Coordinates of C-alpha atoms and ligand atoms in Angstrom, one line a residue:
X1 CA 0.0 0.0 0.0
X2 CA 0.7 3.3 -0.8
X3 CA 1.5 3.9 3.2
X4 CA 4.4 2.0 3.2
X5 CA 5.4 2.6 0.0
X6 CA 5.6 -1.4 -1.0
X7 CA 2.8 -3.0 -3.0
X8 CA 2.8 -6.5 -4.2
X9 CA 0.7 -8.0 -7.3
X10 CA -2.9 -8.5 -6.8
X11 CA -3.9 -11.9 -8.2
X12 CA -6.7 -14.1 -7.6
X13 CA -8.6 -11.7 -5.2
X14 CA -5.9 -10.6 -2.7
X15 CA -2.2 -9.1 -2.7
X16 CA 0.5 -11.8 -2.9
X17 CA 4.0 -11.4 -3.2
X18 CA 5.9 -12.2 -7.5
X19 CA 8.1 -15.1 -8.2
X20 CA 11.2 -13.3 -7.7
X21 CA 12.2 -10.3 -5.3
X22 CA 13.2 -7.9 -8.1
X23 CA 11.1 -4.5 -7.3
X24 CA 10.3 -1.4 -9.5
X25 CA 10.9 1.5 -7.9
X26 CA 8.4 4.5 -9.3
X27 CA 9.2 7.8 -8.4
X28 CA 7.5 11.2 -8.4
X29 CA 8.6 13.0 -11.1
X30 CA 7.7 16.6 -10.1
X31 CA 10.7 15.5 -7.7
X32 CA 12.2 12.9 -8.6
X33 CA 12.1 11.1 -5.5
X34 CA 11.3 7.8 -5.0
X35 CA 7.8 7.1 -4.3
X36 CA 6.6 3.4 -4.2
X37 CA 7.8 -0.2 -4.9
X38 CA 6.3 -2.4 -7.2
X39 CA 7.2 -6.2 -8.1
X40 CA 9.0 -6.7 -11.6
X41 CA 6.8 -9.4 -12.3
X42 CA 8.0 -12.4 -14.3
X43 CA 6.5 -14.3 -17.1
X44 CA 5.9 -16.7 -14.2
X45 CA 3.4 -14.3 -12.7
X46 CA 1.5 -13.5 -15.5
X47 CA 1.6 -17.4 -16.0
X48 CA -0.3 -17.5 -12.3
X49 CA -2.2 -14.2 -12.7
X50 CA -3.8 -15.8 -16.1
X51 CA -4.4 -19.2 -14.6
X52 CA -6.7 -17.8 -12.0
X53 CA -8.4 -15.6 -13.9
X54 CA -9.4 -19.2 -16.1
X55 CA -10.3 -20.6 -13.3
X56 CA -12.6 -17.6 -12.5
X57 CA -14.1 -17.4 -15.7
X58 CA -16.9 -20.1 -16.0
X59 CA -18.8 -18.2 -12.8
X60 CA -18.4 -14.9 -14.0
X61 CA -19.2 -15.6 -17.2
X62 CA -22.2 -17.6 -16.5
X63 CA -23.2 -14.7 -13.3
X64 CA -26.7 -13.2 -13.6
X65 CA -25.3 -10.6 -16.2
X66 CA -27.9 -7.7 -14.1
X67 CA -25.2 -9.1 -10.7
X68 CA -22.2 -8.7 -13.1
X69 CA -23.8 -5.2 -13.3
X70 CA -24.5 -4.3 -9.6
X71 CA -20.6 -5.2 -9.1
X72 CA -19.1 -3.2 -11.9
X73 CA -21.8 -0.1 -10.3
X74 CA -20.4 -0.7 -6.8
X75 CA -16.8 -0.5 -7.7
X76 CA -17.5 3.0 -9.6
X77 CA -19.0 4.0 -6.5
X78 CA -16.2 3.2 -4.8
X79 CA -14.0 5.2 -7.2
X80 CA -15.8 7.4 -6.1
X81 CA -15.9 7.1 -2.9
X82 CA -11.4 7.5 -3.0
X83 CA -11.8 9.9 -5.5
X84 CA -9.0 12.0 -4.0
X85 CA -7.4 9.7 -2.4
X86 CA -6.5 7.8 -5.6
X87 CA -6.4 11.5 -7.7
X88 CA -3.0 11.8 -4.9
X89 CA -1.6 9.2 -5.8
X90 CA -2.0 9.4 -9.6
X91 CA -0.8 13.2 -9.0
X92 CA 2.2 11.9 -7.6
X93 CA 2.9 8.6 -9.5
X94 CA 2.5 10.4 -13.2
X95 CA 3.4 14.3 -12.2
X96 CA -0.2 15.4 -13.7
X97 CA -2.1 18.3 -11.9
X98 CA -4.3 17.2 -9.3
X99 CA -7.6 18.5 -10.9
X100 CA -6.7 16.3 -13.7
X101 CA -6.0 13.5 -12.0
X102 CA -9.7 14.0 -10.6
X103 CA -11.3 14.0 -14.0
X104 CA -9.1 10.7 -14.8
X105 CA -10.7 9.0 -11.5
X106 CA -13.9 10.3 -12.2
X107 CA -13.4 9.2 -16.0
X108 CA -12.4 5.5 -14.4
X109 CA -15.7 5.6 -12.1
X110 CA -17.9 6.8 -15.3
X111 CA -16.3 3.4 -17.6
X112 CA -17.3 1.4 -14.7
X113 CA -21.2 2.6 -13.9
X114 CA -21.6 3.0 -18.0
X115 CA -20.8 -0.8 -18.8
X116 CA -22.6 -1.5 -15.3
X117 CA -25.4 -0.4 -17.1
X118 CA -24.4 -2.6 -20.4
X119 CA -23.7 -5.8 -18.5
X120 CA -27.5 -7.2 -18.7
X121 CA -28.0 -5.3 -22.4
X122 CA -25.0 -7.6 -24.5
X123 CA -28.1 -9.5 -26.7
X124 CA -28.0 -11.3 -29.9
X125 CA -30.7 -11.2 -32.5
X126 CA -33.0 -13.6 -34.4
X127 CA -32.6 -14.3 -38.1
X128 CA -35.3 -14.8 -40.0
X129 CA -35.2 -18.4 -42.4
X130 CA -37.2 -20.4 -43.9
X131 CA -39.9 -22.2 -41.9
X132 CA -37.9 -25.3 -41.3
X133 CA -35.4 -23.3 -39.1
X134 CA -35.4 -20.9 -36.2
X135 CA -32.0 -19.1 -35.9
X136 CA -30.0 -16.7 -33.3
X137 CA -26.8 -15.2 -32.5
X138 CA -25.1 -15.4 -28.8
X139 CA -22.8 -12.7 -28.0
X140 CA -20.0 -14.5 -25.8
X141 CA -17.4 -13.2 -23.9
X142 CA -14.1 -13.6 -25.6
X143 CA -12.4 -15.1 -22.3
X144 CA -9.5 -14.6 -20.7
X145 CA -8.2 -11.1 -21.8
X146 CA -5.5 -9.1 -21.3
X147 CA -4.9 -5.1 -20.9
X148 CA -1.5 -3.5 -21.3
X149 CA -2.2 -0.1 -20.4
X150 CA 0.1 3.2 -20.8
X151 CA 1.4 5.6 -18.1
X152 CA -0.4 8.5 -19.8
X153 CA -3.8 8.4 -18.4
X154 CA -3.0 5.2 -16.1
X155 CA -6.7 4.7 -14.0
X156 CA -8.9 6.1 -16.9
X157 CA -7.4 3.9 -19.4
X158 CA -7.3 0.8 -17.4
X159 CA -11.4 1.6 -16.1
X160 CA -11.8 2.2 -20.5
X161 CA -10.1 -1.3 -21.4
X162 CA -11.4 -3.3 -18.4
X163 CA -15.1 -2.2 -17.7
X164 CA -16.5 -3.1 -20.9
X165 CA -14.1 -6.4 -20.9
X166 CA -15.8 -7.2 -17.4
X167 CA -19.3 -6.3 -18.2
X168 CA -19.2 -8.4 -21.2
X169 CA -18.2 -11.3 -19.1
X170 CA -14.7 -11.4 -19.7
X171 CA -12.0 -11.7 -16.3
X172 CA -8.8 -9.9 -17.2
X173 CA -5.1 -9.6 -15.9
X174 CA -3.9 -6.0 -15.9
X175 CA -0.2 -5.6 -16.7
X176 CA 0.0 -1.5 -15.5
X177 CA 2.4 0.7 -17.0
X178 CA 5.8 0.5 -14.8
X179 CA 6.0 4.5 -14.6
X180 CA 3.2 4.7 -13.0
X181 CA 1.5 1.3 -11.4
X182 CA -0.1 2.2 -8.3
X183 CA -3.7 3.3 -9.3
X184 CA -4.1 0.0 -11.2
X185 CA -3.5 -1.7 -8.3
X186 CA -5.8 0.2 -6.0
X187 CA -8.5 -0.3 -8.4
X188 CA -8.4 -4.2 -8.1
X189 CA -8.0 -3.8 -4.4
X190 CA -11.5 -2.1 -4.3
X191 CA -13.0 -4.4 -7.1
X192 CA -12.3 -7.0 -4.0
X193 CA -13.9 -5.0 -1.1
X194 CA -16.8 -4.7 -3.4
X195 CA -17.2 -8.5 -3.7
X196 CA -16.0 -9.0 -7.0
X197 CA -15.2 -12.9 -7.2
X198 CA -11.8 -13.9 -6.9
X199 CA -9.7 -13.7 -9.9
X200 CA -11.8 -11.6 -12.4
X201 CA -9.6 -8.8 -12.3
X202 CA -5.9 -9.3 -11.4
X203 CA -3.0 -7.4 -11.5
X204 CA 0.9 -7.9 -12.6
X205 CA 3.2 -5.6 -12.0
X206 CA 6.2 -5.5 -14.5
X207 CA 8.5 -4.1 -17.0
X208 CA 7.3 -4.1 -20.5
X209 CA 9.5 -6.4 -22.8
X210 CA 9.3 -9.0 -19.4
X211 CA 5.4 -9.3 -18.2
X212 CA 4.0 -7.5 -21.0
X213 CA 5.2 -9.2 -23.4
X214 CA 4.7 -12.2 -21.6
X215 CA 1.2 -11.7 -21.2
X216 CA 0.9 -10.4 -24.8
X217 CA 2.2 -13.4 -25.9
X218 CA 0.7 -15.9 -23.5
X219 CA -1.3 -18.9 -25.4
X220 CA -4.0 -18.8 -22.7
X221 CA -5.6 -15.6 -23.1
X222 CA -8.6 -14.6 -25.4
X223 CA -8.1 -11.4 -26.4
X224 CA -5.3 -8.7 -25.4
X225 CA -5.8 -5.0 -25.6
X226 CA -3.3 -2.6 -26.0
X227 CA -2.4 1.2 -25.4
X228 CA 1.0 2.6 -26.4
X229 CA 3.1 3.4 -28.7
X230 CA 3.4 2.3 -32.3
X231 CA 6.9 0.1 -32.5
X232 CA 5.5 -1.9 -28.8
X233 CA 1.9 -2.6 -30.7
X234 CA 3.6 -3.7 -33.7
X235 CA 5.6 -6.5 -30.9
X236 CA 2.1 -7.2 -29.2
X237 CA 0.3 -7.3 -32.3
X238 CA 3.0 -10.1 -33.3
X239 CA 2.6 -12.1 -30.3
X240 CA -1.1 -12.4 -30.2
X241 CA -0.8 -13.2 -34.2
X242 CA 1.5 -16.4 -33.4
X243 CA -1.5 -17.4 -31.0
X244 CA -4.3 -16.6 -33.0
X245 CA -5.7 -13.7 -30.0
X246 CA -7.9 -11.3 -30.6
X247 CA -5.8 -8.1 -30.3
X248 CA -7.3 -4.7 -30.1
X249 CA -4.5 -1.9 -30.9
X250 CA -4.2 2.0 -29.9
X251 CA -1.3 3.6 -30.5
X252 CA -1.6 7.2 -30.2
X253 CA -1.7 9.9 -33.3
X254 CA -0.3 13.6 -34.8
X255 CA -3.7 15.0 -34.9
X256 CA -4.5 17.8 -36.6
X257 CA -6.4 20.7 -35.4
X258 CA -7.8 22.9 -38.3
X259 CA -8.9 26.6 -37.6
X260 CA -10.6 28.6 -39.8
X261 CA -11.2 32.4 -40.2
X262 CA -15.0 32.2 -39.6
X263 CA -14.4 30.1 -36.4
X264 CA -14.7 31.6 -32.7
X265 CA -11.2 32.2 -32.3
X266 CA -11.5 32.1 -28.3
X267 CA -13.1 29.0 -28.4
X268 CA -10.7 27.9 -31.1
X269 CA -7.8 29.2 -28.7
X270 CA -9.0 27.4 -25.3
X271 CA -8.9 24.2 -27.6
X272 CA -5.9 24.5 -29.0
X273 CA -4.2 25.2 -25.1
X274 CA -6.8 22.6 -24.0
X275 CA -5.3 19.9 -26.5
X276 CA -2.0 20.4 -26.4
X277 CA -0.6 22.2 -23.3
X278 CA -3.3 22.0 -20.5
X279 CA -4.1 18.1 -20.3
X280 CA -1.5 15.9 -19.2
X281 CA 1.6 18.2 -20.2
X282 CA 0.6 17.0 -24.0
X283 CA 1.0 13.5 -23.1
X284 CA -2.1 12.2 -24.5
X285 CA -2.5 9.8 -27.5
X286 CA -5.4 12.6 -28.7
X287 CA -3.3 16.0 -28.3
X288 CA -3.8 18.7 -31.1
X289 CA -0.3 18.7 -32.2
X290 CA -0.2 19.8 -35.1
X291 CA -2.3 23.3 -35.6
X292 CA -3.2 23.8 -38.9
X293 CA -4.5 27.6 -39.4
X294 CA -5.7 29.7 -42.5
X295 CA -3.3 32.5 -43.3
X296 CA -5.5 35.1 -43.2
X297 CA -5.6 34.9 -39.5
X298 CA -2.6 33.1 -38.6
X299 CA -0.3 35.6 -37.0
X300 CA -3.3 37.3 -35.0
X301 CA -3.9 33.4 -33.8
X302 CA -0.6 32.3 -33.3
X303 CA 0.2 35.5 -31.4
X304 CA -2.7 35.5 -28.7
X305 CA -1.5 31.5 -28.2
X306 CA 2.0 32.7 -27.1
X307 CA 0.7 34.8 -24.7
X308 CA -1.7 31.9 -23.2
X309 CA 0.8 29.6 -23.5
X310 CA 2.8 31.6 -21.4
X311 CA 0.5 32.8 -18.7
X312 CA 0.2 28.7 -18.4
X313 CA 1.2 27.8 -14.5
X314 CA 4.0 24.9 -15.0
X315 CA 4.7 23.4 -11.6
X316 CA 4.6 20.2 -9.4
X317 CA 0.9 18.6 -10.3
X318 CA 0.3 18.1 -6.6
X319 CA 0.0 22.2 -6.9
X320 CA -2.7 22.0 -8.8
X321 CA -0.7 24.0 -12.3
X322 CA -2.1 24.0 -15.6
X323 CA 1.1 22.0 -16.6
X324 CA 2.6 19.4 -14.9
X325 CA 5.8 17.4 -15.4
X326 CA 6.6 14.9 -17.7
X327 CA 6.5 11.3 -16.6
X328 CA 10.2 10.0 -16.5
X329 CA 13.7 11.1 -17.2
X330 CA 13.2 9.6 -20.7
X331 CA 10.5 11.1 -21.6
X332 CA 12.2 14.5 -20.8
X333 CA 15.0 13.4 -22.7
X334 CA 12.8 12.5 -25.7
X335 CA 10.7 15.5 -25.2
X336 CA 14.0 18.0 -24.8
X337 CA 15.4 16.3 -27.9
X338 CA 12.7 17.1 -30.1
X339 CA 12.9 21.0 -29.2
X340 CA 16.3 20.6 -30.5
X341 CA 14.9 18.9 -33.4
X342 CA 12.3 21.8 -33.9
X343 CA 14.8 24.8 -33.7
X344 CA 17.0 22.8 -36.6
X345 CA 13.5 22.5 -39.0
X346 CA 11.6 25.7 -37.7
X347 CA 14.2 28.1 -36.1
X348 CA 13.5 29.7 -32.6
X349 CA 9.9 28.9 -31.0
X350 CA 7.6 31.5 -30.7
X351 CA 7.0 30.8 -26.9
X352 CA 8.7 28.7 -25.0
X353 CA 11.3 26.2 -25.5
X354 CA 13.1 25.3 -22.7
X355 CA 13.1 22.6 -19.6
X356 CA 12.8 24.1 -16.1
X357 CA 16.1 24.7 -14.4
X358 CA 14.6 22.7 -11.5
X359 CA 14.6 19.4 -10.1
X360 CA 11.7 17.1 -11.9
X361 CA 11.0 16.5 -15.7
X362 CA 9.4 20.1 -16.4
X363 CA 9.1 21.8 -20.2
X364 CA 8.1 24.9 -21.1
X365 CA 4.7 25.1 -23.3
X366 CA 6.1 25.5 -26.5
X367 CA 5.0 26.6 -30.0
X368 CA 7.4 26.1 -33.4
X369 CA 5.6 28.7 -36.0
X370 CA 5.8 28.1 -39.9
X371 CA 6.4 24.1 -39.8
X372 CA 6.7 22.1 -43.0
X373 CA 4.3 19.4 -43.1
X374 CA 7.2 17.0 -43.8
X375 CA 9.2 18.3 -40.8
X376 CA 9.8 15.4 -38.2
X377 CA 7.6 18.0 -35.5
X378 CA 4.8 17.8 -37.8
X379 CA 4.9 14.0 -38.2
X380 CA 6.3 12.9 -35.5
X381 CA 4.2 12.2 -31.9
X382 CA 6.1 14.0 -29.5
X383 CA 4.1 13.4 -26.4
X384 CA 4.9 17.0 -24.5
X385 CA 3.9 20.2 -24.6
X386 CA 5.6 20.9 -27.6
X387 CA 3.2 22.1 -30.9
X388 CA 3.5 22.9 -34.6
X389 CA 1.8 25.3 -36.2
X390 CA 1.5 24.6 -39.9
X391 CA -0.4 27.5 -42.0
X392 CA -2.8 27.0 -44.9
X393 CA -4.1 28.9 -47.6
X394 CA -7.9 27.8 -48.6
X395 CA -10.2 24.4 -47.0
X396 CA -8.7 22.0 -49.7
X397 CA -4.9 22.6 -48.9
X398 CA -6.4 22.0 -45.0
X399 CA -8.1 18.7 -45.7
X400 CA -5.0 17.4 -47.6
X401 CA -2.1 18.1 -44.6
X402 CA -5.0 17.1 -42.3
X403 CA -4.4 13.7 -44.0
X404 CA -0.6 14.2 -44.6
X405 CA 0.5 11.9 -41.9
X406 CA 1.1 8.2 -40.9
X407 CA -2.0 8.6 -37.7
X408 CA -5.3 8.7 -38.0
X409 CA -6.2 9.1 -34.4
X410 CA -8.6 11.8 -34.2
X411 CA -8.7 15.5 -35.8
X412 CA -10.9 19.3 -35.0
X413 CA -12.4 22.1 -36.7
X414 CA -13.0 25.2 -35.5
X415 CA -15.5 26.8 -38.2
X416 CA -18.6 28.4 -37.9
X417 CA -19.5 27.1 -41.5
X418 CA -21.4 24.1 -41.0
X419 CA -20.9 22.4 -44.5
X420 CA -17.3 23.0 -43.8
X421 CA -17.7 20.9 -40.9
X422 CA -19.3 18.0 -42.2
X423 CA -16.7 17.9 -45.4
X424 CA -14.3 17.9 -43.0
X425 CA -15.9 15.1 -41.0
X426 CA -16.2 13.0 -44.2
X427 CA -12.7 13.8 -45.7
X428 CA -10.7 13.1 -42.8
X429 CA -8.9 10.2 -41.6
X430 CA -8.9 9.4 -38.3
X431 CA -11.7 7.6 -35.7
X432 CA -12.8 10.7 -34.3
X433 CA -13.9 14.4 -35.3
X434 CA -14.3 17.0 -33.1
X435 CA -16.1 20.4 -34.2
X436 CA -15.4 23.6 -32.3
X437 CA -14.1 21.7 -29.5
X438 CA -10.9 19.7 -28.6
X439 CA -11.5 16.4 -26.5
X440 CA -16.0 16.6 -27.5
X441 CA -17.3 13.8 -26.6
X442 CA -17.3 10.9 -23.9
X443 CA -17.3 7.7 -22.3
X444 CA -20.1 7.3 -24.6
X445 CA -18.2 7.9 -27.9
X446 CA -16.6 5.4 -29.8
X447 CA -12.8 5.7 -29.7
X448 CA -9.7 4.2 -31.4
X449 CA -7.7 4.7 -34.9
X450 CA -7.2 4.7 -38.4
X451 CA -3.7 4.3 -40.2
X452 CA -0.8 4.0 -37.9
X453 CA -3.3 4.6 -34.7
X454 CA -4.2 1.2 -34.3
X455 CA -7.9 -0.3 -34.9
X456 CA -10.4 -1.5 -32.7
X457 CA -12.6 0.6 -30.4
X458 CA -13.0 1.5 -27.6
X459 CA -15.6 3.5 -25.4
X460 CA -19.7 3.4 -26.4
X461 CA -21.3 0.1 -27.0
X462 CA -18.5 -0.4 -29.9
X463 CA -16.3 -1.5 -27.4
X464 CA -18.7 -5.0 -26.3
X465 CA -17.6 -5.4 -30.0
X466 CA -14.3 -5.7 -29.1
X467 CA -14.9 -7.8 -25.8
X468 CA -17.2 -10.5 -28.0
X469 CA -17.6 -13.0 -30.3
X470 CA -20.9 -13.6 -32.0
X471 CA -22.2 -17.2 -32.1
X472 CA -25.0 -18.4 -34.4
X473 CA -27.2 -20.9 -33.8
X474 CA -29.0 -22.3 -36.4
X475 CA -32.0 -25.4 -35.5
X476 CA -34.0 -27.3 -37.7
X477 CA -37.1 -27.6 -36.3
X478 CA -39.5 -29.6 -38.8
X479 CA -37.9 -33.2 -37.4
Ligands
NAI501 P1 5.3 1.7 -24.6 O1 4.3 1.5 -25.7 O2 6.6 0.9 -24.7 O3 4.6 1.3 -23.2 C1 3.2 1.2 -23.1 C2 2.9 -0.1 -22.3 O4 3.4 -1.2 -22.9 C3 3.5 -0.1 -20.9 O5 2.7 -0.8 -20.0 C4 4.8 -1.0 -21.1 O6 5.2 -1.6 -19.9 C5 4.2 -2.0 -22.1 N1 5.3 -2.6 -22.9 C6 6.5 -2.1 -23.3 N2 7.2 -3.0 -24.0 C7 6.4 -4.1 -24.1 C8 6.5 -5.3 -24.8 N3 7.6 -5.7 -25.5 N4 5.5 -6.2 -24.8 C9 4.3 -5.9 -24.1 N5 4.2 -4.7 -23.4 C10 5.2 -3.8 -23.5 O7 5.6 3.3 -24.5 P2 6.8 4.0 -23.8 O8 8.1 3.5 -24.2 O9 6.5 4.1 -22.3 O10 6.6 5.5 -24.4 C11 7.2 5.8 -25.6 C12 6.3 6.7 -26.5 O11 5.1 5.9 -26.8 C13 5.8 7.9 -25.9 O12 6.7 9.0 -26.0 C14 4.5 8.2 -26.8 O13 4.9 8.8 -28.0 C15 4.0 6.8 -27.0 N6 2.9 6.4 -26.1 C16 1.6 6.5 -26.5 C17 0.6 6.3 -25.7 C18 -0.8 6.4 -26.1 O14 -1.7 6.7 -25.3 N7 -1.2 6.0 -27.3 C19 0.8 6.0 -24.3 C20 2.2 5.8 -23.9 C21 3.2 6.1 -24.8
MG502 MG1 5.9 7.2 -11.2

């Protein structure tokens, strides 16, 4: 616990100590002290963790699906219920300001009461045949699954992966990031107070290429879903390949974020800090990084962003700033490197531009004006608060750099023409299309990518897509 500062993995419905002794030690990285001790679970572990959660499965698979409901409901109320406890200790595990972290709990506790209400809703249909037949569809858990979730948004993404797994019948091992593991294992802590059967949600602490890849690759499991980054998908998506599992891949994006002269250009402007800067320090698989403005107003736009980009607080998350630290020391190193990157392709930033001469992984909001499209920072995904502004000259130049990149995660307007808006919504690549505001949109909205983003989704009912497998059952029933 987080009192002592030692945690061990949570498997088959209580904490028990890994194979080996090896820890993990995660640190805060607003100081850069050490924080917590997790295990470095082994492919041993995950070799337990998914045992158990096969033995689990037949109950909770065949559990009253309206039960399966009132448990995934009580464990969002208790979310809840250590709503700031658990927003500390993502504050301090990922460096994220503290309000933030409250949305992300909040965002976990919303996954969990939304698929509570799907659990007894996951129905097949009736086809119609001739008269000799009568015919229906089951829609079946997958089984055993697995969720490899990121350090980014560590509780919200593991209560986006996991509810709707769960609801749909599904028990799951949980490999957390190794950044940031804590709120993972809180989570399956409370899924046991709750009442939550043994073994339907379990926990393994680990380092990537060791217990994630071991679970990703692990011939028992049914389905494995993945958040991260493009060259570790392309590794899980291999493994679950070689065992025929279902994998379900999202991988983070460039988007663009398109403003045009008729748009409100305040609302256009909170977006725009909102997207890139003020959530997560830009460390978000759906940032607006890469600004794509009309001419006509581009230097009145890109001028009222470097002053909101520098009236931005940057500071220790626990603070409550608009900007937080980055995650680890290698994030800051990939993070600083690309500002070096930047001033070779774009010359001096605009705003911003440098790391805080401080202890912790702090950068400076920063804007790179007048970026080639072909530029690494326009192609690239950073992950910091680092953004390229790219200028445009009429709506078809827009729509083609819109598309003028490997991702196809998600992409904005800000217009006030609404035909604009829909062209824009049909013409563009990527899984999700927010109009005159960055981030629209919730738990209810289908999520995931196009391109290099991944596919599969995520969020909404889509996601029991992803957590099932449709059975038809056809009878004869003239004999
Ligand atoms: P990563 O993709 O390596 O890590 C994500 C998760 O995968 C973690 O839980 C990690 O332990 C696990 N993992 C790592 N290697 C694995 C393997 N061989 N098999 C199975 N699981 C494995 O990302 P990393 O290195 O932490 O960050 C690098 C970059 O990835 C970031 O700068 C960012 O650009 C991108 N990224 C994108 C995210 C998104 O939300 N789409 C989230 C995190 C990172
Ligand atoms: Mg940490």
């Amino acid at each position: 616990m987080i009192d002592d500062g030692k945690y061990e993995l949570f498997v088959g419905g209580e904490f028990v100590p890994a194979e080996g002794s090896e820890t993990i030690t995660t640190t805060n990285p607003a100081t850069e002290e050490r924080l917590a001790e997790v295990p470095a679970g082994t492919a041993g572990d995950v070799d337990r963790a998914v045992a158990t959660a096969t033995d689990a499965l037949d109950d909770w698979r065949l559990l009253d699906p309206a039960e399966r409901g009132r448990l995934l409901h009580a464990l969002a109320d208790a979310i809840r219920d250590e709503r700031d406890r658990l927003a500390r200790i993502e504050t301090l595990d990922n460096g994220k300001p503290l309000s933030q972290a409250r949305r992300d709990v909040d965002g976990a506790a919303r996954y969990f009461e939304y698929y509570a209400g799907v659990a007894d809703k996951v129905q097949g249909e009736s086809i119609p045949l001739s008269a000799e037949y009568v015919d229906y569809t089951l829609r079946e858990p997958l089984g055993v699954t697995g969720q490899i979730i990121p350090w980014n948004l560590p509780i919200n993404i593991l209560g986006r992966s996991v509810a709707p797994a769960l609801a749909s019948g599904n028990v799951s091992v949980v490999k957390p990031a190794e950044q940031t593991p804590l709120t993972a294992l809180e989570v399956a802590r409370l899924a046991d107070d709750v009442g939550f059967p043994p073994g339907v949600l379990n926990v393994v602490t680990g380092y990537g290429p060791e217990a994630g890849a071991a679970l990703a690759g692990h011939p028992d499991l049914d389905g494995i879903s993945f958040t991260g980054s493009v060259p570790t998908g392309r590794e899980v998506g291999t493994a679950a390949v070689e065992n025929i599992t279902h994998v379900h891949l999202e991988l983070g994006g460039k988007s663009p974020n398109v403003v045009f002269p008729d748009a409100d250009l305040e609302a256009a402007l909170d977006g725009t800090v909102t997207g890139i800067f003020a959530t997560n320090a830009g460390q978000v698989c759906s940032a607006g990084s890469r600004l794509l403005v009309h001419e006509d107003v581009h230097a009145e736009f890109v001028d009222r962003l470097a002053g909101r980009a520098a009236d931005l607080t940057v500071g220790p998350g626990i603070e409550d700033p608009d900007v937080g630290p980055l995650v680890s020391a290698e994030q800051f190193e990939k993070v600083t490197r690309y500002l070096d990157v930047g001033r070779e392709e774009a010359g001096e930033p605009v705003v911003g531009g440098e790391a805080l001469d401080r202890p912790g992984y702090f950068v400076e909001p920063t804007v790179f004006d007048d970026v080639a499209n072909e530029a690494r920072i326009a192609q690239e995904e950073i992950f910091g608060p680092v953004l390229s502004v790219i200028p445009f000259a009429d709506e078809t130049e827009a729509f083609e750099l819109a598309n003028a990149v490997d991702y196809g995660l998600v992409a904005g307007i800000f217009t006030s023409d609404v035909g604009r808006a829909h062209r824009f919504a049909r013409e563009v690549e990527a899984g999700q299309v927010y109009v005159n505001e960055w981030f629209a949109g919730g738990v209810e909205t289908p999520f995931g990518g196009r391109k290099r983003s991944g596919f599969g989704r995520e969020k909404g009912l889509e996601a029991i897509d992803s957590y099932t497998t449709t059975k038809n059952v056809c009878l004869r029933i003239d004999r």
